[in-house]
Short mmCIF file of C-alpha atoms and ligand atoms in Angstrom, two decimals:
data_model
loop_
_atom_site.label_atom_id
_atom_site.label_comp_id
_atom_site.label_asym_id
_atom_site.label_seq_id
_atom_site.Cartn_x
_atom_site.Cartn_y
_atom_site.Cartn_z
CA UNK A 23 0.05 -0.01 0.01
CA UNK A 24 1.65 3.19 -0.88
CA UNK A 25 1.88 5.84 2.10
CA UNK A 26 1.30 9.56 1.72
CA UNK A 27 2.76 10.74 4.99
CA UNK A 28 6.19 9.64 6.83
CA UNK A 29 6.10 11.08 10.32
CA UNK A 30 9.06 11.02 12.52
CA UNK A 31 8.98 11.72 16.26
CA UNK A 32 5.71 9.78 16.59
CA UNK A 33 5.95 9.34 20.39
CA UNK A 34 6.17 13.06 21.04
CA UNK A 35 3.26 15.38 21.83
CA UNK A 36 2.68 16.70 18.23
CA UNK A 37 3.56 13.40 16.61
CA UNK A 38 1.21 11.24 18.81
CA UNK A 39 -1.65 13.93 17.71
CA UNK A 40 -0.61 13.62 14.08
CA UNK A 41 -0.91 10.21 14.04
CA UNK A 42 -4.03 9.73 15.44
CA UNK A 43 -5.79 12.64 13.66
CA UNK A 44 -4.89 11.43 10.09
CA UNK A 45 -7.95 9.94 8.42
CA UNK A 46 -8.59 7.78 5.37
CA UNK A 47 -8.22 8.23 2.43
CA UNK A 48 -4.78 9.86 3.69
CA UNK A 49 -2.24 7.10 4.66
CA UNK A 50 0.50 7.57 7.42
CA UNK A 51 3.41 5.44 8.45
CA UNK A 52 4.44 6.97 11.81
CA UNK A 53 7.76 6.12 13.28
CA UNK A 54 8.85 6.89 16.79
CA UNK A 55 12.56 7.48 17.69
CA UNK A 56 13.24 3.67 18.03
CA UNK A 57 12.06 3.01 14.73
CA UNK A 58 13.56 5.98 13.16
CA UNK A 59 16.68 7.93 14.78
CA UNK A 60 16.73 10.94 12.70
CA UNK A 61 20.59 11.57 13.58
CA UNK A 62 21.36 8.10 11.48
CA UNK A 63 21.93 9.62 8.13
CA UNK A 64 21.96 6.34 6.27
CA UNK A 65 18.95 5.14 8.04
CA UNK A 66 16.92 8.34 7.19
CA UNK A 67 17.98 7.97 3.47
CA UNK A 68 17.20 4.09 3.33
CA UNK A 69 13.67 4.87 5.11
CA UNK A 70 12.59 7.46 2.99
CA UNK A 71 13.85 5.68 -0.15
CA UNK A 72 11.90 2.49 0.94
CA UNK A 73 8.64 4.03 2.05
CA UNK A 74 8.57 6.60 -0.50
CA UNK A 75 6.09 8.70 0.94
CA UNK A 76 4.46 11.79 -0.72
CA UNK A 77 5.30 14.41 2.10
CA UNK A 78 7.47 13.90 5.22
CA UNK A 79 6.64 15.53 8.86
CA UNK A 80 9.47 15.83 11.19
CA UNK A 81 7.83 15.57 14.55
CA UNK A 82 11.14 14.47 15.92
CA UNK A 83 13.00 17.22 18.18
CA UNK A 84 15.51 17.39 21.56
CA UNK A 85 12.92 19.68 23.45
CA UNK A 86 14.67 19.55 26.84
CA UNK A 87 15.49 23.18 26.93
CA UNK A 88 17.81 23.18 30.22
CA UNK A 89 18.94 19.92 29.51
CA UNK A 90 20.36 21.04 26.28
CA UNK A 91 22.77 23.40 27.95
CA UNK A 92 24.83 20.57 29.23
CA UNK A 93 24.32 18.25 26.26
CA UNK A 94 24.69 20.57 23.11
CA UNK A 95 25.94 17.51 21.26
CA UNK A 96 22.84 15.79 21.13
CA UNK A 97 20.70 18.83 20.85
CA UNK A 98 22.52 19.64 17.88
CA UNK A 99 22.49 16.19 16.43
CA UNK A 100 18.45 15.90 16.74
CA UNK A 101 17.51 19.64 15.89
CA UNK A 102 20.15 20.46 13.26
CA UNK A 103 21.71 17.33 12.05
CA UNK A 104 18.59 15.26 11.83
CA UNK A 105 16.48 17.82 9.83
CA UNK A 106 19.49 18.29 7.74
CA UNK A 107 19.32 14.55 6.72
CA UNK A 108 15.60 14.39 6.26
CA UNK A 109 15.75 17.60 4.27
CA UNK A 110 18.55 15.97 1.86
CA UNK A 111 16.97 12.94 1.64
CA UNK A 112 13.29 14.74 0.80
CA UNK A 113 15.01 16.69 -1.92
CA UNK A 114 17.01 13.84 -3.33
CA UNK A 115 13.38 12.08 -3.88
CA UNK A 116 11.81 15.23 -4.46
CA UNK A 117 9.39 15.00 -1.68
CA UNK A 118 8.20 18.04 0.32
CA UNK A 119 9.07 18.41 3.92
CA UNK A 120 7.03 20.09 6.97
CA UNK A 121 9.19 20.85 9.81
CA UNK A 122 8.54 22.57 13.10
CA UNK A 123 10.38 25.06 14.88
CA UNK A 124 10.26 27.18 18.19
CA UNK A 125 9.69 30.95 19.43
CA UNK A 126 12.96 30.18 21.42
CA UNK A 127 15.01 31.17 18.30
CA UNK A 128 14.01 34.80 19.53
CA UNK A 129 15.77 36.70 22.32
CA UNK A 130 12.47 38.17 23.42
CA UNK A 131 13.70 41.93 23.32
CA UNK A 132 10.92 43.10 21.05
CA UNK A 133 8.25 45.07 22.12
CA UNK A 134 5.25 43.53 19.68
CA UNK A 135 4.88 40.10 18.54
CA UNK A 136 7.51 38.50 16.27
CA UNK A 137 7.13 38.09 12.58
CA UNK A 138 8.73 35.43 10.61
CA UNK A 139 11.47 37.96 9.21
CA UNK A 140 12.43 39.14 12.81
CA UNK A 141 16.06 38.17 13.36
CA UNK A 142 16.85 35.19 15.15
CA UNK A 143 19.12 35.65 18.22
CA UNK A 144 18.44 32.68 20.61
CA UNK A 145 19.46 32.67 24.31
CA UNK A 146 20.21 29.14 24.55
CA UNK A 147 21.37 26.01 23.18
CA UNK A 148 18.15 24.65 22.53
CA UNK A 149 17.13 27.71 20.45
CA UNK A 150 20.46 27.95 18.66
CA UNK A 151 20.24 24.22 17.65
CA UNK A 152 16.54 24.83 16.40
CA UNK A 153 17.50 27.91 14.26
CA UNK A 154 20.44 25.84 12.76
CA UNK A 155 17.68 23.10 11.89
CA UNK A 156 15.55 25.70 10.26
CA UNK A 157 18.75 27.01 8.08
CA UNK A 158 19.44 23.07 7.29
CA UNK A 159 15.85 22.58 6.22
CA UNK A 160 15.70 25.93 3.96
CA UNK A 161 19.09 24.81 2.77
CA UNK A 162 18.55 21.33 1.81
CA UNK A 163 15.02 20.91 0.57
CA UNK A 164 13.28 23.69 -1.56
CA UNK A 165 9.83 22.34 -1.02
CA UNK A 166 9.57 22.87 2.74
CA UNK A 167 6.95 24.48 5.09
CA UNK A 168 8.51 25.19 8.46
CA UNK A 169 5.64 25.89 11.14
CA UNK A 170 7.33 27.90 14.37
CA UNK A 171 5.28 27.20 17.43
CA UNK A 172 5.24 27.95 20.92
CA UNK A 173 4.50 26.64 24.57
CA UNK A 174 3.12 23.32 23.10
CA UNK A 175 0.85 21.08 25.36
CA UNK A 176 -0.63 17.75 24.50
CA UNK A 177 -2.73 14.91 25.77
CA UNK A 178 0.37 12.87 25.33
CA UNK A 179 3.97 13.30 26.78
CA UNK A 180 5.06 15.92 29.14
CA UNK A 181 4.29 19.55 29.51
CA UNK A 182 3.61 22.59 31.58
CA UNK A 183 -0.02 21.59 32.11
CA UNK A 184 0.51 18.16 33.32
CA UNK A 185 3.26 19.57 35.65
CA UNK A 186 0.98 22.11 37.28
CA UNK A 187 -1.78 19.54 37.88
CA UNK A 188 0.94 17.06 39.24
CA UNK A 189 2.45 19.47 41.61
CA UNK A 190 -0.93 20.66 42.88
CA UNK A 191 -1.45 16.79 44.17
CA UNK A 192 1.39 17.69 46.89
CA UNK A 193 1.68 21.43 47.04
CA UNK A 194 -1.20 24.14 48.09
CA UNK A 195 1.13 27.10 47.03
CA UNK A 196 3.01 27.12 43.56
CA UNK A 197 5.33 29.87 42.70
CA UNK A 198 5.20 30.43 38.55
CA UNK A 199 7.15 33.34 36.66
CA UNK A 200 5.04 36.14 35.47
CA UNK A 201 7.45 38.28 33.46
CA UNK A 202 7.49 36.00 30.33
CA UNK A 203 5.13 36.39 27.74
CA UNK A 204 3.80 34.01 25.04
CA UNK A 205 1.13 31.83 23.45
CA UNK A 206 0.41 28.32 24.68
CA UNK A 207 -0.51 26.01 21.64
CA UNK A 208 -2.28 22.65 21.94
CA UNK A 209 -0.58 20.04 20.19
CA UNK A 210 -3.70 18.72 18.65
CA UNK A 211 -4.58 22.16 17.06
CA UNK A 212 -0.86 22.22 15.42
CA UNK A 213 -1.55 18.86 14.39
CA UNK A 214 -4.46 19.69 12.13
CA UNK A 215 -2.55 22.39 10.74
CA UNK A 216 0.28 20.07 9.78
CA UNK A 217 -2.15 17.64 8.34
CA UNK A 218 -3.93 20.31 6.20
CA UNK A 219 -0.45 21.41 4.67
CA UNK A 220 0.33 17.88 4.06
CA UNK A 221 -2.87 17.38 2.25
CA UNK A 222 -2.08 20.47 0.12
CA UNK A 223 1.26 19.16 -0.52
CA UNK A 224 0.17 15.73 -1.54
CA UNK A 225 -2.69 17.36 -3.89
CA UNK A 226 -0.25 19.74 -5.45
CA UNK A 227 -2.66 22.63 -4.09
CA UNK A 228 -0.19 24.72 -2.03
CA UNK A 229 -1.30 28.41 -2.00
CA UNK A 230 0.71 30.76 -3.65
CA UNK A 231 3.68 31.73 -1.15
CA UNK A 232 2.80 28.54 0.51
CA UNK A 233 6.50 27.33 0.81
CA UNK A 234 8.44 28.90 3.54
CA UNK A 235 8.21 29.61 7.30
CA UNK A 236 5.12 30.45 9.21
CA UNK A 237 4.19 30.85 12.62
CA UNK A 238 1.38 29.02 14.10
CA UNK A 239 0.62 29.53 17.63
CA UNK A 240 -2.56 29.55 19.74
CA UNK A 241 -4.37 32.94 19.56
CA UNK A 242 -3.59 35.43 22.37
CA UNK A 243 -0.68 35.97 24.68
CA UNK A 244 -0.15 35.32 28.28
CA UNK A 245 2.28 34.49 31.01
CA UNK A 246 3.21 31.06 32.71
CA UNK A 247 1.56 32.32 35.77
CA UNK A 248 -1.67 33.34 34.03
CA UNK A 249 -1.37 29.98 32.07
CA UNK A 250 -1.26 28.20 35.36
CA UNK A 251 -4.27 30.01 36.77
CA UNK A 252 -6.52 29.33 33.76
CA UNK A 253 -5.45 25.60 34.06
CA UNK A 254 -6.83 25.65 37.69
CA UNK A 255 -9.77 27.71 36.41
CA UNK A 256 -10.90 25.14 34.05
CA UNK A 257 -9.98 21.79 36.12
CA UNK A 258 -12.75 20.99 38.30
CA UNK A 259 -11.49 21.04 42.23
CA UNK A 260 -12.73 17.48 42.76
CA UNK A 261 -10.08 16.49 40.15
CA UNK A 262 -7.41 18.54 41.90
CA UNK A 263 -7.23 20.87 45.07
CA UNK A 264 -6.72 24.38 43.55
CA UNK A 265 -3.50 25.72 44.86
CA UNK A 266 -2.56 29.12 45.48
CA UNK A 267 -0.49 30.24 42.50
CA UNK A 268 1.99 32.87 43.68
CA UNK A 269 3.73 35.13 40.83
CA UNK A 270 7.25 35.35 40.73
CA UNK A 271 9.87 36.95 38.31
CA UNK A 272 12.16 35.30 36.14
CA UNK A 273 15.07 36.48 38.36
CA UNK A 274 13.56 34.46 41.24
CA UNK A 275 13.75 31.33 39.18
CA UNK A 276 17.10 30.88 37.59
CA UNK A 277 17.01 27.97 35.14
CA UNK A 278 20.18 26.70 33.15
CA UNK A 279 18.93 28.11 29.96
CA UNK A 280 17.73 31.71 29.64
CA UNK A 281 14.42 32.01 28.20
CA UNK A 282 12.94 34.88 26.24
CA UNK A 283 10.84 37.53 27.96
CA UNK A 284 8.47 38.03 24.94
CA UNK A 285 8.09 35.21 22.61
CA UNK A 286 4.66 36.10 21.20
CA UNK A 287 4.37 34.94 17.52
CA UNK A 288 2.63 37.10 15.00
CA UNK A 289 0.50 34.40 12.95
CA UNK A 290 -0.66 36.85 10.22
CA UNK A 291 1.28 35.18 7.33
CA UNK A 292 -0.28 31.86 7.83
CA UNK A 293 -3.77 33.47 7.94
CA UNK A 294 -3.28 35.35 4.99
CA UNK A 295 -1.65 32.72 2.66
CA UNK A 296 -3.33 29.60 4.28
CA UNK A 297 -6.33 31.16 5.47
CA UNK A 298 -5.69 29.34 8.89
CA UNK A 299 -5.69 30.80 12.52
CA UNK A 300 -5.94 28.91 15.55
CA UNK A 301 -8.48 29.35 18.30
CA UNK A 302 -7.82 31.25 21.33
CA UNK A 303 -5.40 29.40 23.71
CA UNK A 304 -7.66 29.17 26.46
CA UNK A 305 -10.40 27.26 24.45
CA UNK A 306 -7.86 24.93 23.17
CA UNK A 307 -6.58 24.42 26.87
CA UNK A 308 -9.96 23.36 27.81
CA UNK A 309 -10.09 20.51 25.01
CA UNK A 310 -6.46 19.26 26.20
CA UNK A 311 -7.50 19.18 29.84
CA UNK A 312 -10.69 17.02 28.84
CA UNK A 313 -8.31 14.88 26.93
CA UNK A 314 -5.84 14.27 29.52
CA UNK A 315 -8.56 13.64 32.13
CA UNK A 316 -10.31 11.42 29.52
CA UNK A 317 -7.17 9.38 28.57
CA UNK A 318 -6.12 9.12 32.57
CA UNK A 319 -2.51 9.95 31.45
CA UNK A 320 -1.99 12.44 34.33
CA UNK A 321 -1.11 10.45 37.39
CA UNK A 322 1.17 7.84 36.57
CA UNK A 323 0.52 7.49 32.58
CA UNK A 324 2.90 8.91 29.81
N1 NAP B 412 7.23 21.46 23.55
C1 NAP B 412 7.23 22.90 23.35
O1 NAP B 412 6.82 23.53 24.27
C2 NAP B 412 7.57 23.59 22.09
C3 NAP B 412 7.52 24.67 21.85
C4 NAP B 412 8.13 25.37 20.72
C5 NAP B 412 8.41 24.59 19.80
N2 NAP B 412 8.34 23.03 19.92
C6 NAP B 412 8.79 22.40 18.72
O2 NAP B 412 7.47 21.61 18.46
C7 NAP B 412 7.95 20.30 17.75
C8 NAP B 412 7.19 19.08 18.47
O3 NAP B 412 7.70 19.20 19.94
P1 NAP B 412 6.80 18.12 20.83
O4 NAP B 412 6.30 18.99 22.21
O5 NAP B 412 6.09 17.29 20.43
O6 NAP B 412 8.47 17.78 21.52
P2 NAP B 412 8.42 16.16 22.07
O7 NAP B 412 7.09 15.79 22.92
O8 NAP B 412 9.52 16.28 23.08
O9 NAP B 412 8.51 15.19 21.20
C9 NAP B 412 9.44 14.90 20.49
C10 NAP B 412 9.80 13.57 19.92
O10 NAP B 412 11.06 13.46 19.18
C11 NAP B 412 11.81 12.16 19.65
N3 NAP B 412 13.06 12.27 19.24
C12 NAP B 412 14.23 12.69 20.18
N4 NAP B 412 15.39 12.59 19.57
C13 NAP B 412 14.87 11.68 18.22
C14 NAP B 412 15.81 11.21 17.36
N5 NAP B 412 16.97 11.31 17.12
N6 NAP B 412 15.11 10.53 16.25
C15 NAP B 412 13.74 10.50 16.25
N7 NAP B 412 12.95 10.97 17.11
C16 NAP B 412 13.62 11.59 18.04
C17 NAP B 412 11.37 12.09 21.02
O11 NAP B 412 11.35 10.84 21.43
P3 NAP B 412 11.65 10.38 23.03
O12 NAP B 412 10.27 10.70 23.60
O13 NAP B 412 12.06 8.91 22.85
O14 NAP B 412 12.84 11.27 23.51
C18 NAP B 412 10.06 12.67 21.01
O15 NAP B 412 9.05 11.73 20.98
C19 NAP B 412 9.54 20.14 17.80
O16 NAP B 412 10.14 20.65 16.95
C20 NAP B 412 9.65 21.30 18.99
O17 NAP B 412 11.07 21.78 18.87
C21 NAP B 412 7.83 22.70 20.98
#
């Protein structure tokens, strides 16, 4: 059977959502890290050649922002070299590639939201390695779409939302940083965009100027602290006892990697060229929380 979509990083937040949302007649081969390590150049070339998909989606990434500071070798291998191998293999077989990047390529010094053309100036290894991955994709594969997103939370995998709910099990006070601004993005919403773009690529129907880099994040801007407050506003008190959320500054919560103070993404380009806008982040968060509680993945699950 022919395969329309080859997905890497199928075990991640985004990958899991893409794999479960692809519907017939589209077909997908979803490969987790154990099935396709994207840092293995020969394996990447052989796999793409053997499967011969119509589009490749790279859901694989090294996303441990703080750990990356102590392990730049792995971060660059996964976030720069892996995407480069995928881009070169896709280009060789004339297959389009969808890649995902991050708001952390910006330094946060801009007053408003970041557009696709604003200069990259990452503050840490993770952002540097992701920026290098973007460059590798642009250079390696002409037929690419890079979706830059932010503050991803999904039903499957680990993220800020689950961390807050787990903390609330044992803490009645939680301190959360209140001076970093960004947009929470539900992995399910991002997956839907990835699938729409895949379908357009497969059908040869990409809109004019549809190749390139696009910002794609939940609508609205907030802080981590307000994000936490919203989580507990939505979650019923019989599921977790609502803790007191105490607002603190980044200076009071030092981390190995610096993070941008403002990483809000201007998503107009995606709206104008593709006609796609994500819904308000609060609405998406409510669906994510429903999914987490229904899947029972919070306490003890993946
Ligand atoms: N998470 C965020 O807040 C965030 C924010 C902005 C942008 N993004 C970007 O959004 C994309 C999706 O992120 P996500 O949250 O879904 O990440 P995630 O949950 O960490 O998933 C990444 C997946 O990649 C896999 N992986 C790691 N190394 C690999 C390798 N060498 N070969 C193949 N697979 C490998 C991981 O496998 P293991 O589970 O085995 O490690 C994991 O399943 C990434 O490009 C990320 O940079 C994420």
